[in-house]
Amino acid sequence: MKTLTVLFIDDDIFMLKALNRVASRLKPHWQFYLCSDPLHWQQALPDGAIVDTVICDYLMPDINGDELLKQVSQIMPSALRVLLTGDTAEDVVSKVTEIAHFVLKKPFTQQDINDVFCSLEHLNTLDIEQPLRNKLGRIGYFFALPDIARQIQSMFANEEVDISHAADIIHQESVIAAKLIQIANSAFLGYSRKTVSLEEAIKRLGLKMTETIVVSMVVDQALALRVPEKAHKKINEWSFNYSRLCRQLSKSMGFSVEQQDVVFIAALLSGIGHLVLMSETNEHVDFDSDDTHTMLADATVLTVYILTLWGYPLDLCELILMQDKPDFNATGLNVNTLGLILYVVNLSLTNQLDEPSKNELLNLVVDVDIRQWISNS
């Protein structure tokens, strides 16, 4: 396995030593470089070295950390960029998250550093080629998970969850609350009695699905003004139809409720990559274009890249990647079959299943149930 490298930049030598102690204790086999001269940070590295992560202070003499990280993004765009700051004013955080993948508030904890390192390890595990890593690293999207989503994610990570407290937080976003209740009342969950209670809606949906819907919707809201209205609506319709159909197919094949939820979550979160790709590059998947497959693949990898930075589990990210690289021989109730479900439903929704393509796919797919779904689609 590759030895990962980290560059720490801070004009305070004592802070540098403290960071090095924490990092060396967490990852004794990694390579760490220290730089106390921010204006000449490249000189702290061996000639030609490209590090995997740069962690620097925000307030420093001569140059602030966000300006320094802009240099890093141009010279080594694939490196994760982490900013340490004691200034948590909203305008400062908003500005720095345009260039930093992580913003750690001082005083930071060992867990804060470990979270960054875990994300770095997961990114290194994923099969993302270097040119694409460079492209993803140049995107100026705010990589910090929006506050309400982070609150829900943190709350749901505890063993004892206060559903009423979670409902109070979500009620602050009326559109999200309404969507959760709408989905909880929808036919595919199978409840005959309607509910107008957000607490009951959360219980029906389950914590994982609730969290996923909240995350997808807050990202959607944050990017709404940066994506043309027509494209924005199309992406939303696609992601919810995608998740609904994937769950329906997995249910009809006999997957457990938990596995149905997993494929629903993977499909719904896939919309994030489409929204970000559109907002940052003005590239949008035209489902009637010959370049559809390439654009879909870029959106998928972008989704996984962002989710990895947000601390989502590696197995979920790997499942999302399967929607572009499935195992056609997959059979039975396992993750490879879930990946194949994502793939075939995605093809159907993106108008890539004309008769010649359908026949070609039927010659590849082994699973009888999925073959039947393809034939009927």
Short mmCIF file of N, CA, C and O in Angstrom, two decimals, residues 229-324:
data_model
loop_
_atom_site.label_atom_id
_atom_site.label_comp_id
_atom_site.label_asym_id
_atom_site.label_seq_id
_atom_site.Cartn_x
_atom_site.Cartn_y
_atom_site.Cartn_z
N GLU A 229 -32.70 26.37 -13.82
CA GLU A 229 -33.91 25.79 -13.23
C GLU A 229 -34.34 24.51 -13.93
O GLU A 229 -34.72 23.52 -13.26
N LYS A 230 -34.29 24.47 -15.25
CA LYS A 230 -34.73 23.29 -15.99
C LYS A 230 -33.85 22.09 -15.67
O LYS A 230 -34.34 20.98 -15.43
N ALA A 231 -32.53 22.30 -15.65
CA ALA A 231 -31.60 21.21 -15.35
C ALA A 231 -31.75 20.78 -13.89
O ALA A 231 -31.69 19.58 -13.58
N HIS A 232 -31.96 21.75 -13.01
CA HIS A 232 -32.13 21.47 -11.60
C HIS A 232 -33.33 20.55 -11.37
O HIS A 232 -33.25 19.55 -10.64
N LYS A 233 -34.43 20.87 -12.01
CA LYS A 233 -35.64 20.05 -11.89
C LYS A 233 -35.42 18.66 -12.46
O LYS A 233 -35.86 17.65 -11.87
N LYS A 234 -34.73 18.58 -13.57
CA LYS A 234 -34.49 17.29 -14.23
C LYS A 234 -33.63 16.38 -13.36
O LYS A 234 -33.87 15.18 -13.23
N ILE A 235 -32.59 16.96 -12.73
CA ILE A 235 -31.71 16.17 -11.87
C ILE A 235 -32.48 15.66 -10.65
O ILE A 235 -32.33 14.50 -10.25
N ASN A 236 -33.32 16.53 -10.06
CA ASN A 236 -34.12 16.11 -8.90
C ASN A 236 -35.06 14.97 -9.25
O ASN A 236 -35.18 13.99 -8.51
N GLU A 237 -35.75 15.11 -10.37
CA GLU A 237 -36.68 14.06 -10.78
C GLU A 237 -35.95 12.75 -11.04
O GLU A 237 -36.41 11.67 -10.66
N TRP A 238 -34.80 12.85 -11.67
CA TRP A 238 -34.00 11.66 -11.96
C TRP A 238 -33.57 10.95 -10.68
O TRP A 238 -33.72 9.74 -10.55
N SER A 239 -33.04 11.70 -9.70
CA SER A 239 -32.49 11.08 -8.50
C SER A 239 -33.57 10.40 -7.66
O SER A 239 -33.36 9.29 -7.14
N PHE A 240 -34.75 11.03 -7.55
CA PHE A 240 -35.81 10.41 -6.76
C PHE A 240 -36.44 9.22 -7.49
O PHE A 240 -36.76 8.20 -6.87
N ASN A 241 -36.59 9.31 -8.82
CA ASN A 241 -37.08 8.16 -9.57
C ASN A 241 -36.08 7.01 -9.53
O ASN A 241 -36.45 5.84 -9.42
N TYR A 242 -34.83 7.36 -9.63
CA TYR A 242 -33.75 6.37 -9.58
C TYR A 242 -33.78 5.60 -8.26
O TYR A 242 -33.77 4.35 -8.24
N SER A 243 -33.84 6.32 -7.15
CA SER A 243 -33.84 5.66 -5.84
C SER A 243 -35.10 4.84 -5.63
O SER A 243 -35.07 3.73 -5.10
N ARG A 244 -36.24 5.36 -6.07
CA ARG A 244 -37.51 4.65 -5.92
C ARG A 244 -37.52 3.33 -6.70
O ARG A 244 -37.89 2.28 -6.17
N LEU A 245 -37.08 3.38 -7.96
CA LEU A 245 -37.09 2.17 -8.80
C LEU A 245 -36.07 1.14 -8.31
O LEU A 245 -36.34 -0.07 -8.36
N CYS A 246 -34.92 1.61 -7.84
CA CYS A 246 -33.91 0.68 -7.31
C CYS A 246 -34.45 -0.06 -6.09
O CYS A 246 -34.24 -1.27 -5.92
N ARG A 247 -35.15 0.68 -5.24
CA ARG A 247 -35.70 0.04 -4.04
C ARG A 247 -36.81 -0.94 -4.42
O ARG A 247 -36.91 -2.03 -3.85
N GLN A 248 -37.63 -0.57 -5.38
CA GLN A 248 -38.71 -1.45 -5.81
C GLN A 248 -38.16 -2.76 -6.38
O GLN A 248 -38.65 -3.85 -6.07
N LEU A 249 -37.14 -2.64 -7.24
CA LEU A 249 -36.57 -3.84 -7.84
C LEU A 249 -35.90 -4.72 -6.80
O LEU A 249 -36.08 -5.95 -6.81
N SER A 250 -35.16 -4.13 -5.87
CA SER A 250 -34.50 -4.92 -4.83
C SER A 250 -35.53 -5.59 -3.92
O SER A 250 -35.35 -6.74 -3.48
N LYS A 251 -36.65 -4.91 -3.68
CA LYS A 251 -37.72 -5.51 -2.86
C LYS A 251 -38.33 -6.71 -3.58
O LYS A 251 -38.57 -7.77 -2.98
N SER A 252 -38.62 -6.55 -4.88
CA SER A 252 -39.24 -7.64 -5.64
C SER A 252 -38.32 -8.85 -5.74
O SER A 252 -38.79 -9.98 -5.92
N MET A 253 -37.00 -8.63 -5.60
CA MET A 253 -36.05 -9.74 -5.68
C MET A 253 -35.82 -10.42 -4.34
O MET A 253 -35.09 -11.41 -4.26
N GLY A 254 -36.43 -9.88 -3.28
CA GLY A 254 -36.33 -10.53 -1.97
C GLY A 254 -35.24 -10.01 -1.07
O GLY A 254 -34.93 -10.63 -0.04
N PHE A 255 -34.65 -8.86 -1.40
CA PHE A 255 -33.64 -8.28 -0.52
C PHE A 255 -34.30 -7.83 0.79
O PHE A 255 -35.47 -7.47 0.81
N SER A 256 -33.52 -7.83 1.86
CA SER A 256 -34.01 -7.39 3.16
C SER A 256 -34.32 -5.90 3.12
O SER A 256 -33.85 -5.17 2.23
N VAL A 257 -35.10 -5.43 4.10
CA VAL A 257 -35.42 -4.01 4.18
C VAL A 257 -34.14 -3.18 4.29
O VAL A 257 -34.02 -2.11 3.67
N GLU A 258 -33.19 -3.66 5.07
CA GLU A 258 -31.93 -2.93 5.22
C GLU A 258 -31.20 -2.81 3.88
O GLU A 258 -30.66 -1.75 3.54
N GLN A 259 -31.17 -3.89 3.10
CA GLN A 259 -30.50 -3.84 1.79
C GLN A 259 -31.27 -2.96 0.82
O GLN A 259 -30.67 -2.27 0.00
N GLN A 260 -32.60 -2.98 0.91
CA GLN A 260 -33.42 -2.08 0.08
C GLN A 260 -33.08 -0.62 0.39
O GLN A 260 -32.97 0.22 -0.51
N ASP A 261 -32.91 -0.33 1.68
CA ASP A 261 -32.56 1.03 2.09
C ASP A 261 -31.18 1.43 1.57
O ASP A 261 -30.96 2.57 1.15
N VAL A 262 -30.24 0.48 1.59
CA VAL A 262 -28.88 0.77 1.13
C VAL A 262 -28.87 1.16 -0.34
O VAL A 262 -28.23 2.15 -0.74
N VAL A 263 -29.59 0.41 -1.17
CA VAL A 263 -29.58 0.74 -2.60
C VAL A 263 -30.37 2.03 -2.86
O VAL A 263 -30.02 2.81 -3.75
N PHE A 264 -31.41 2.30 -2.06
CA PHE A 264 -32.13 3.57 -2.15
C PHE A 264 -31.19 4.73 -1.83
O PHE A 264 -31.15 5.73 -2.55
N ILE A 265 -30.43 4.58 -0.76
CA ILE A 265 -29.50 5.63 -0.34
C ILE A 265 -28.44 5.86 -1.40
O ILE A 265 -28.12 7.01 -1.75
N ALA A 266 -27.86 4.79 -1.93
CA ALA A 266 -26.82 4.92 -2.96
C ALA A 266 -27.35 5.65 -4.18
O ALA A 266 -26.67 6.53 -4.75
N ALA A 267 -28.57 5.31 -4.59
CA ALA A 267 -29.16 5.95 -5.77
C ALA A 267 -29.48 7.42 -5.52
O ALA A 267 -29.18 8.28 -6.35
N LEU A 268 -30.06 7.71 -4.37
CA LEU A 268 -30.46 9.09 -4.08
C LEU A 268 -29.24 10.01 -3.95
O LEU A 268 -29.24 11.13 -4.47
N LEU A 269 -28.21 9.54 -3.28
CA LEU A 269 -27.01 10.35 -3.10
C LEU A 269 -26.28 10.59 -4.42
O LEU A 269 -25.51 11.55 -4.54
N SER A 270 -26.52 9.75 -5.42
CA SER A 270 -25.86 9.92 -6.71
C SER A 270 -26.22 11.25 -7.36
O SER A 270 -25.46 11.77 -8.19
N GLY A 271 -27.36 11.82 -6.99
CA GLY A 271 -27.75 13.11 -7.54
C GLY A 271 -26.82 14.24 -7.15
O GLY A 271 -26.74 15.26 -7.85
N ILE A 272 -26.10 14.08 -6.04
CA ILE A 272 -25.19 15.14 -5.58
C ILE A 272 -24.13 15.43 -6.64
O ILE A 272 -23.83 16.59 -6.94
N GLY A 273 -23.56 14.38 -7.19
CA GLY A 273 -22.51 14.58 -8.20
C GLY A 273 -23.03 15.32 -9.43
O GLY A 273 -22.32 16.17 -9.99
N HIS A 274 -24.26 15.02 -9.85
CA HIS A 274 -24.84 15.71 -11.00
C HIS A 274 -25.02 17.20 -10.71
O HIS A 274 -24.71 18.04 -11.56
N LEU A 275 -25.52 17.52 -9.51
CA LEU A 275 -25.73 18.92 -9.15
C LEU A 275 -24.42 19.69 -9.08
O LEU A 275 -24.31 20.82 -9.59
N VAL A 276 -23.43 19.09 -8.44
CA VAL A 276 -22.14 19.79 -8.30
C VAL A 276 -21.46 19.95 -9.65
O VAL A 276 -20.89 21.00 -9.97
N LEU A 277 -21.50 18.90 -10.47
CA LEU A 277 -20.89 18.96 -11.80
C LEU A 277 -21.52 20.09 -12.61
O LEU A 277 -20.82 20.86 -13.27
N MET A 278 -22.82 20.22 -12.52
CA MET A 278 -23.52 21.26 -13.25
C MET A 278 -23.19 22.64 -12.70
O MET A 278 -22.96 23.60 -13.44
N SER A 279 -23.15 22.78 -11.38
CA SER A 279 -22.93 24.09 -10.76
C SER A 279 -21.52 24.61 -10.97
O SER A 279 -21.30 25.81 -11.03
N GLU A 280 -20.56 23.70 -11.07
CA GLU A 280 -19.16 24.13 -11.13
C GLU A 280 -18.58 24.17 -12.54
O GLU A 280 -17.67 24.93 -12.81
N THR A 281 -19.07 23.34 -13.43
CA THR A 281 -18.46 23.24 -14.76
C THR A 281 -19.43 23.53 -15.89
O THR A 281 -19.05 23.52 -17.05
N ASN A 282 -20.70 23.78 -15.53
CA ASN A 282 -21.76 23.97 -16.53
C ASN A 282 -21.93 22.75 -17.42
O ASN A 282 -22.45 22.85 -18.53
N GLU A 283 -21.44 21.60 -16.94
CA GLU A 283 -21.62 20.36 -17.67
C GLU A 283 -22.83 19.64 -17.09
O GLU A 283 -22.96 19.48 -15.89
N HIS A 284 -23.72 19.22 -17.97
CA HIS A 284 -24.93 18.52 -17.53
C HIS A 284 -25.16 17.33 -18.42
O HIS A 284 -24.92 17.39 -19.63
N VAL A 285 -25.63 16.25 -17.83
CA VAL A 285 -25.88 15.05 -18.61
C VAL A 285 -27.08 15.28 -19.52
O VAL A 285 -28.21 15.47 -19.06
N ASP A 286 -26.82 15.27 -20.82
CA ASP A 286 -27.90 15.29 -21.81
C ASP A 286 -28.19 13.84 -22.15
O ASP A 286 -27.40 13.16 -22.80
N PHE A 287 -29.34 13.36 -21.71
CA PHE A 287 -29.64 11.94 -21.84
C PHE A 287 -29.79 11.48 -23.29
O PHE A 287 -29.90 10.30 -23.56
N ASP A 288 -29.83 12.43 -24.23
CA ASP A 288 -29.92 12.07 -25.65
C ASP A 288 -28.58 12.25 -26.36
O ASP A 288 -28.49 12.11 -27.57
N SER A 289 -27.54 12.55 -25.60
CA SER A 289 -26.22 12.81 -26.19
C SER A 289 -25.39 11.55 -26.25
O SER A 289 -25.54 10.62 -25.45
N ASP A 290 -24.45 11.52 -27.21
CA ASP A 290 -23.54 10.38 -27.33
C ASP A 290 -22.54 10.35 -26.18
O ASP A 290 -21.90 9.33 -25.95
N ASP A 291 -22.39 11.47 -25.48
CA ASP A 291 -21.42 11.55 -24.39
C ASP A 291 -22.05 11.21 -23.05
O ASP A 291 -21.44 11.43 -22.00
N THR A 292 -23.25 10.67 -23.06
CA THR A 292 -23.99 10.42 -21.82
C THR A 292 -23.19 9.56 -20.85
O THR A 292 -23.08 9.88 -19.67
N HIS A 293 -22.62 8.45 -21.33
CA HIS A 293 -21.94 7.52 -20.42
C HIS A 293 -20.76 8.20 -19.73
O HIS A 293 -20.56 8.03 -18.52
N THR A 294 -19.97 8.98 -20.49
CA THR A 294 -18.81 9.66 -19.90
C THR A 294 -19.25 10.65 -18.84
O THR A 294 -18.66 10.72 -17.75
N MET A 295 -20.29 11.42 -19.12
CA MET A 295 -20.77 12.42 -18.18
C MET A 295 -21.33 11.76 -16.92
O MET A 295 -21.12 12.23 -15.80
N LEU A 296 -22.07 10.66 -17.09
CA LEU A 296 -22.60 9.95 -15.93
C LEU A 296 -21.47 9.43 -15.06
O LEU A 296 -21.53 9.49 -13.83
N ALA A 297 -20.42 8.90 -15.68
CA ALA A 297 -19.29 8.36 -14.93
C ALA A 297 -18.59 9.47 -14.14
O ALA A 297 -18.21 9.28 -12.97
N ASP A 298 -18.42 10.65 -14.75
CA ASP A 298 -17.81 11.78 -14.04
C ASP A 298 -18.66 12.18 -12.84
O ASP A 298 -18.13 12.45 -11.75
N ALA A 299 -19.97 12.21 -13.01
CA ALA A 299 -20.87 12.58 -11.92
C ALA A 299 -20.81 11.55 -10.80
O ALA A 299 -20.85 11.90 -9.61
N THR A 300 -20.71 10.28 -11.15
CA THR A 300 -20.63 9.22 -10.14
C THR A 300 -19.37 9.35 -9.30
O THR A 300 -19.42 9.30 -8.07
N VAL A 301 -18.24 9.53 -9.95
CA VAL A 301 -16.98 9.65 -9.22
C VAL A 301 -16.98 10.91 -8.36
O VAL A 301 -16.47 10.91 -7.23
N LEU A 302 -17.56 11.99 -8.87
CA LEU A 302 -17.64 13.23 -8.09
C LEU A 302 -18.49 13.02 -6.84
O LEU A 302 -18.15 13.50 -5.75
N THR A 303 -19.59 12.29 -6.98
CA THR A 303 -20.42 11.95 -5.81
C THR A 303 -19.59 11.21 -4.77
O THR A 303 -19.61 11.55 -3.58
N VAL A 304 -18.87 10.20 -5.20
CA VAL A 304 -18.08 9.38 -4.28
C VAL A 304 -16.97 10.21 -3.64
O VAL A 304 -16.69 10.07 -2.44
N TYR A 305 -16.35 11.08 -4.41
CA TYR A 305 -15.29 11.95 -3.90
C TYR A 305 -15.82 12.82 -2.76
O TYR A 305 -15.23 12.90 -1.68
N ILE A 306 -16.97 13.45 -2.97
CA ILE A 306 -17.56 14.34 -1.96
C ILE A 306 -18.01 13.54 -0.74
O ILE A 306 -17.76 13.93 0.41
N LEU A 307 -18.68 12.42 -0.96
CA LEU A 307 -19.16 11.61 0.17
C LEU A 307 -18.00 11.09 1.00
O LEU A 307 -18.11 10.99 2.24
N THR A 308 -16.91 10.75 0.36
CA THR A 308 -15.73 10.28 1.10
C THR A 308 -15.19 11.39 2.00
O THR A 308 -14.83 11.16 3.16
N LEU A 309 -15.16 12.62 1.47
CA LEU A 309 -14.71 13.75 2.29
C LEU A 309 -15.67 14.02 3.44
O LEU A 309 -15.27 14.55 4.47
N TRP A 310 -16.92 13.67 3.26
CA TRP A 310 -17.92 13.87 4.32
C TRP A 310 -17.95 12.71 5.30
O TRP A 310 -18.77 12.70 6.22
N GLY A 311 -17.10 11.73 5.13
CA GLY A 311 -17.00 10.66 6.10
C GLY A 311 -17.95 9.50 5.90
O GLY A 311 -18.15 8.69 6.81
N TYR A 312 -18.57 9.40 4.72
CA TYR A 312 -19.45 8.27 4.46
C TYR A 312 -18.64 6.98 4.35
O TYR A 312 -17.48 7.00 3.93
N PRO A 313 -19.24 5.84 4.72
CA PRO A 313 -18.48 4.58 4.74
C PRO A 313 -18.00 4.15 3.35
O PRO A 313 -18.67 4.39 2.34
N LEU A 314 -16.87 3.49 3.35
CA LEU A 314 -16.24 3.07 2.09
C LEU A 314 -17.12 2.10 1.32
O LEU A 314 -17.18 2.18 0.08
N ASP A 315 -17.82 1.20 2.01
CA ASP A 315 -18.63 0.21 1.29
C ASP A 315 -19.78 0.87 0.52
O ASP A 315 -20.14 0.42 -0.57
N LEU A 316 -20.35 1.95 1.06
CA LEU A 316 -21.39 2.68 0.34
C LEU A 316 -20.81 3.35 -0.90
O LEU A 316 -21.42 3.31 -1.98
N CYS A 317 -19.64 3.96 -0.76
CA CYS A 317 -18.99 4.61 -1.90
C CYS A 317 -18.66 3.60 -2.99
O CYS A 317 -18.83 3.87 -4.19
N GLU A 318 -18.20 2.42 -2.59
CA GLU A 318 -17.88 1.39 -3.57
C GLU A 318 -19.14 0.90 -4.29
O GLU A 318 -19.11 0.61 -5.49
N LEU A 319 -20.26 0.83 -3.57
CA LEU A 319 -21.52 0.44 -4.19
C LEU A 319 -21.94 1.48 -5.23
O LEU A 319 -22.39 1.13 -6.33
N ILE A 320 -21.81 2.75 -4.91
CA ILE A 320 -22.18 3.81 -5.85
C ILE A 320 -21.34 3.72 -7.12
O ILE A 320 -21.85 3.89 -8.23
N LEU A 321 -20.05 3.39 -6.98
CA LEU A 321 -19.19 3.24 -8.15
C LEU A 321 -19.63 2.09 -9.04
O LEU A 321 -19.37 2.09 -10.25
N MET A 322 -20.30 1.10 -8.46
CA MET A 322 -20.73 -0.07 -9.24
C MET A 322 -21.79 0.28 -10.27
O MET A 322 -22.03 -0.50 -11.19
N GLN A 323 -22.44 1.44 -10.15
CA GLN A 323 -23.47 1.78 -11.12
C GLN A 323 -22.86 2.05 -12.49
O GLN A 323 -23.59 2.07 -13.50
N ASP A 324 -21.55 2.22 -12.55
CA ASP A 324 -20.87 2.38 -13.82
C ASP A 324 -19.99 1.18 -14.17
O ASP A 324 -19.65 0.99 -15.33
#
